[in-house]
Amino acid sequence: MPSVRDLRDRIKSLKNTQQITKAMKQVAAAKIRRAEIVQKQARPYAEAVGAMLRDLMAAVGTVDHPFMKPGTEGAPKGVILMTADKGLAGAFNSNVIRQAEQFARTNTNVAFYAVGNKARNATKRMAVETKYSASLSAGEKLAIAREVAAKVTDDFTSGAISEIVLVSSKMISVMVQRPETRTLVPITPEKTDVAAGPRTAVEFAPSPEAVLTRLLPKYLEFTIFSAMLETDAAFYAAQLIAMSNATDNAGKLLDELTLAMNKARQASITKEMLEIVGGAEAQSG
């Protein structure tokens, strides 16, 4: 049975840990609010770009653009694996990495583009080809998104990869974050509903190809940028839940250790009293 001193040291250490988890919980709560505000500010632009792209693709029969064509047959699939830079967020990072590992097992020929320190470490452990790696918070997120988009675009157009797939976290709510896999390129036009009626005629200047040539790279850049913002918000939400649970568990463990210390102290006092009484009886006898 641990001594009173050992239990007192454990209680002191656990209180210090509880203070750290409580502080991290408060920091995560503050950061998730800022991350959600930034994400909501970027959402209208993402919706507008997506709607414009759908309208263009529906209005044009065929477009001569690399993103609209199948990739090079036999080339590996390019997977953008996006995680957070830090841990202490429960199973947030491991769930995304497990999703990417499952994709790699299903598709044996895969090349990774790691965004986030945890993603970079995971690709090293998996011993797979990593064409690019960057930290999620190494600088301005839009600049990183443009760099990633430029790298995967160059590899796709040159035939180094056959697809561009994004594996990242989707924030369902503060309590739920789920990993998802999306194929970004090649882009397949959606089936139009004939019963919906005729569409409005659209004129392109100078040409549909020129408009899509400018729009498609921006669409890819902003899709990656939006995923980075969502990863940030989902990470802080997961960290908030993890630190809240850690603080509560530390409180429960403190109660158990305090009770055990009181019992050990009472047992020690009782033992000393019995020894004193036994010694007094021995002297009087």
Coordinates of C-alpha atoms in Angstrom, one line a residue:
M1 CA 0.0 0.0 0.0
P2 CA 1.5 3.5 -0.9
S3 CA 2.6 5.6 2.0
V4 CA 1.0 8.9 2.9
R5 CA 4.0 10.8 1.5
D6 CA 3.7 8.9 -1.9
L7 CA 0.0 9.7 -2.1
R8 CA 0.6 13.3 -1.2
D9 CA 3.2 13.6 -4.0
R10 CA 0.9 12.0 -6.5
I11 CA -1.9 14.4 -5.5
K12 CA 0.4 17.4 -5.9
S13 CA 1.5 16.2 -9.3
L14 CA -2.0 15.5 -10.4
K15 CA -3.2 19.0 -9.4
N16 CA -0.4 20.5 -11.5
T17 CA -1.6 18.4 -14.5
Q18 CA -5.2 19.4 -13.9
Q19 CA -4.2 23.1 -14.0
I20 CA -2.5 22.5 -17.4
T21 CA -5.4 20.6 -18.9
K22 CA -7.8 23.3 -17.6
A23 CA -5.7 26.1 -19.2
M24 CA -5.5 24.2 -22.5
K25 CA -9.3 23.7 -22.4
Q26 CA -9.7 27.5 -22.1
V27 CA -7.2 28.2 -24.9
A28 CA -9.0 25.7 -27.2
A29 CA -12.4 27.2 -26.4
A30 CA -11.1 30.7 -27.4
K31 CA -9.3 29.5 -30.5
I32 CA -12.3 27.5 -31.8
R33 CA -14.4 30.6 -31.8
R34 CA -11.8 32.4 -34.0
A35 CA -11.4 29.4 -36.3
E36 CA -15.2 29.2 -36.8
I37 CA -15.5 32.9 -37.5
V38 CA -12.7 32.6 -40.2
Q39 CA -14.4 29.5 -41.7
K40 CA -17.8 31.2 -41.9
Q41 CA -16.2 34.2 -43.5
A42 CA -14.6 32.0 -46.2
R43 CA -17.8 29.9 -46.8
P44 CA -19.6 32.4 -49.1
Y45 CA -16.6 32.7 -51.5
A46 CA -16.4 28.9 -51.6
E47 CA -20.1 28.5 -52.4
A48 CA -19.9 31.2 -55.1
V49 CA -16.9 29.6 -56.7
G50 CA -18.5 26.1 -56.6
A51 CA -21.8 27.5 -58.1
M52 CA -19.9 29.3 -60.8
L53 CA -18.0 26.1 -61.7
R54 CA -21.2 24.0 -61.8
D55 CA -22.8 26.6 -64.1
L56 CA -19.9 26.7 -66.4
M57 CA -19.6 22.9 -66.7
A58 CA -23.4 22.6 -67.3
A59 CA -23.4 25.2 -70.0
V60 CA -20.4 23.9 -71.9
G61 CA -20.4 20.5 -73.6
T62 CA -16.7 19.7 -73.7
V63 CA -13.8 21.7 -72.4
D64 CA -10.2 21.1 -73.2
H65 CA -8.6 21.4 -69.7
P66 CA -6.4 18.8 -67.9
F67 CA -8.6 18.9 -64.8
M68 CA -11.5 17.7 -66.9
K69 CA -9.7 14.7 -68.4
P70 CA -8.7 11.4 -66.8
G71 CA -5.2 11.2 -65.4
T72 CA -2.3 9.2 -66.8
E73 CA -3.1 5.5 -66.6
G74 CA -0.7 3.6 -64.3
A75 CA 0.5 6.7 -62.4
P76 CA 0.0 6.7 -58.6
K77 CA -2.9 8.5 -57.0
G78 CA -1.9 11.7 -55.3
V79 CA -3.3 11.9 -51.8
I80 CA -3.2 15.2 -49.8
L81 CA -3.2 14.0 -46.2
M82 CA -4.2 16.9 -43.9
T83 CA -3.8 16.8 -40.1
A84 CA -3.0 19.2 -37.3
D85 CA 0.5 20.1 -36.3
K86 CA 0.0 19.2 -32.6
G87 CA -1.6 16.4 -30.6
L88 CA -3.5 16.2 -27.3
A89 CA -6.8 16.1 -29.1
G90 CA -7.9 12.6 -28.5
A91 CA -8.1 10.4 -31.7
F92 CA -8.5 13.4 -34.0
N93 CA -5.2 13.0 -35.9
S94 CA -5.1 9.2 -35.7
N95 CA -8.6 8.9 -37.3
V96 CA -7.5 10.9 -40.4
I97 CA -4.3 9.0 -40.7
R98 CA -6.2 5.7 -40.4
Q99 CA -8.5 6.8 -43.2
A100 CA -5.5 7.5 -45.4
E101 CA -3.9 4.1 -44.5
Q102 CA -7.1 2.4 -45.5
F103 CA -7.1 4.3 -48.8
A104 CA -3.5 3.3 -49.4
R105 CA -4.3 -0.4 -48.7
T106 CA -7.2 -0.3 -51.2
N107 CA -5.1 1.6 -53.8
T108 CA -1.6 0.2 -53.7
N109 CA 0.0 2.8 -56.0
V110 CA -0.2 6.0 -53.9
A111 CA 1.9 9.1 -53.5
F112 CA 1.3 11.4 -50.5
Y113 CA 1.4 15.1 -50.0
A114 CA 1.5 15.7 -46.2
V115 CA 0.0 18.9 -44.8
G116 CA 0.5 19.1 -41.0
N117 CA 3.3 17.8 -38.8
K118 CA 1.3 14.7 -37.7
A119 CA 0.7 13.8 -41.4
R120 CA 4.4 14.2 -42.2
N121 CA 5.3 11.9 -39.3
A122 CA 2.7 9.4 -40.4
T123 CA 3.9 9.2 -44.0
K124 CA 7.4 8.5 -42.7
R125 CA 6.1 5.6 -40.6
M126 CA 4.1 4.2 -43.5
A127 CA 7.2 4.2 -45.7
V128 CA 5.4 5.5 -48.7
E129 CA 6.4 8.0 -51.3
T130 CA 6.0 11.6 -50.0
K131 CA 6.3 14.2 -52.7
Y132 CA 5.6 17.2 -50.5
S133 CA 5.3 18.1 -46.8
A134 CA 4.4 21.3 -45.0
S135 CA 3.2 22.4 -41.6
L136 CA -0.4 23.5 -41.3
S137 CA 0.6 26.6 -39.2
A138 CA 4.0 27.3 -40.7
G139 CA 2.8 30.6 -42.2
E140 CA -0.2 32.2 -43.9
K141 CA -2.6 29.4 -44.7
L142 CA -3.6 30.8 -48.1
A143 CA 0.0 30.9 -49.2
I144 CA 0.4 27.2 -48.1
A145 CA -2.8 26.3 -50.0
R146 CA -1.5 27.9 -53.1
E147 CA 1.8 26.1 -52.8
V148 CA 0.2 22.7 -52.3
A149 CA -2.2 23.3 -55.2
A150 CA 0.6 24.4 -57.5
K151 CA 2.6 21.2 -56.6
V152 CA -0.2 18.7 -57.1
T153 CA -1.3 20.6 -60.3
D154 CA 2.2 20.3 -61.8
D155 CA 2.4 16.6 -60.9
F156 CA -1.0 15.9 -62.4
T157 CA -0.5 17.8 -65.6
S158 CA 3.0 16.2 -66.1
G159 CA 1.5 12.7 -65.5
A160 CA 3.3 12.0 -62.2
I161 CA 0.0 11.3 -60.6
S162 CA -3.4 10.2 -62.0
E163 CA -5.7 11.7 -59.4
I164 CA -5.8 14.4 -56.7
V165 CA -7.5 13.0 -53.5
L166 CA -8.0 14.9 -50.3
V167 CA -8.1 13.2 -46.9
S168 CA -9.0 15.6 -44.1
S169 CA -11.4 16.1 -41.2
K170 CA -14.9 17.4 -41.6
M171 CA -16.4 19.2 -38.6
I172 CA -19.9 18.0 -38.1
S173 CA -20.3 19.7 -34.8
V174 CA -18.2 20.6 -31.8
M175 CA -18.7 17.1 -30.4
V176 CA -18.3 15.2 -33.7
Q177 CA -15.4 15.4 -36.3
R178 CA -15.2 12.8 -39.0
P179 CA -12.5 12.1 -41.6
E180 CA -13.5 12.2 -45.2
T181 CA -12.0 11.3 -48.6
R182 CA -12.7 13.4 -51.6
T183 CA -11.5 13.2 -55.2
L184 CA -10.8 16.7 -56.3
V185 CA -9.3 16.1 -59.8
P186 CA -10.3 15.0 -62.4
I187 CA -13.5 16.9 -62.1
T188 CA -16.5 15.1 -63.5
P189 CA -19.5 17.2 -64.6
E190 CA -22.7 16.6 -62.7
K191 CA -25.7 15.1 -64.5
T192 CA -28.2 17.7 -65.4
D193 CA -31.9 17.2 -64.8
V194 CA -33.8 17.4 -68.1
A195 CA -37.1 17.9 -66.3
A196 CA -35.8 21.0 -64.6
G197 CA -36.3 22.9 -67.9
P198 CA -34.0 24.9 -70.2
R199 CA -31.1 26.8 -68.7
T200 CA -30.3 30.4 -69.3
A201 CA -27.9 30.9 -72.2
V202 CA -24.4 32.0 -71.1
E203 CA -21.8 33.8 -73.2
F204 CA -18.1 33.5 -72.5
A205 CA -15.5 36.0 -73.2
P206 CA -13.0 35.3 -74.6
S207 CA -13.9 31.5 -74.5
P208 CA -15.2 28.8 -72.1
E209 CA -11.8 27.3 -72.0
A210 CA -10.2 30.6 -71.0
V211 CA -12.7 31.1 -68.2
L212 CA -12.3 27.6 -66.8
T213 CA -8.5 27.8 -67.2
R214 CA -8.6 30.7 -64.7
L215 CA -11.4 29.3 -62.5
L216 CA -10.3 25.7 -62.0
P217 CA -6.9 26.5 -60.3
K218 CA -8.6 28.9 -58.0
Y219 CA -11.2 26.3 -57.2
L220 CA -8.5 23.8 -56.3
E221 CA -6.6 26.4 -54.2
F222 CA -9.7 27.5 -52.3
T223 CA -10.9 23.9 -51.7
I224 CA -7.5 23.1 -50.1
F225 CA -7.6 26.4 -48.1
S226 CA -11.1 25.7 -46.9
A227 CA -10.1 22.2 -45.8
M228 CA -7.2 23.8 -43.8
L229 CA -9.6 26.2 -42.0
E230 CA -12.0 23.3 -41.3
T231 CA -9.1 21.2 -40.0
D232 CA -8.1 24.0 -37.6
A233 CA -11.7 24.3 -36.3
A234 CA -12.1 20.6 -36.0
F235 CA -8.8 20.2 -34.1
Y236 CA -9.6 22.8 -31.5
A237 CA -13.1 21.3 -31.1
A238 CA -11.5 17.8 -30.5
Q239 CA -8.9 19.3 -28.2
L240 CA -11.6 21.1 -26.2
I241 CA -13.4 17.8 -25.7
A242 CA -10.2 15.9 -24.8
M243 CA -9.0 18.5 -22.3
S244 CA -12.4 18.7 -20.8
N245 CA -12.5 15.0 -20.3
A246 CA -8.9 15.0 -18.9
T247 CA -9.8 17.7 -16.4
D248 CA -12.8 15.8 -15.2
N249 CA -10.9 12.5 -15.0
A250 CA -8.2 14.3 -13.0
G251 CA -10.8 15.6 -10.6
K252 CA -12.2 12.1 -10.1
L253 CA -8.7 10.6 -9.6
L254 CA -7.9 13.4 -7.1
D255 CA -10.9 12.4 -5.0
E256 CA -9.9 8.8 -5.0
L257 CA -6.3 9.6 -4.1
T258 CA -7.4 12.0 -1.3
L259 CA -9.7 9.3 0.1
A260 CA -6.8 6.7 0.0
M261 CA -4.4 9.2 1.6
N262 CA -6.9 9.9 4.4
K263 CA -7.3 6.1 5.0
A264 CA -3.6 5.6 5.0
R265 CA -3.1 8.5 7.4
Q266 CA -5.9 7.2 9.7
A267 CA -4.3 3.7 9.6
S268 CA -0.9 5.2 10.5
I269 CA -2.4 7.2 13.4
T270 CA -4.2 4.1 14.7
K271 CA -1.1 2.0 14.4
E272 CA 0.9 4.6 16.4
M273 CA -1.8 4.7 19.1
L274 CA -1.8 0.9 19.4
E275 CA 1.9 0.9 19.8
I276 CA 1.8 3.6 22.5
V277 CA -1.0 1.7 24.4
G278 CA 0.9 -1.6 24.0
G279 CA 4.1 0.0 25.3
A280 CA 2.4 1.6 28.3
E281 CA 0.7 -1.7 29.2
A282 CA 4.1 -3.5 28.9
Q283 CA 5.7 -1.0 31.3
S284 CA 2.9 -1.2 33.8
G285 CA 2.9 -5.0 33.7

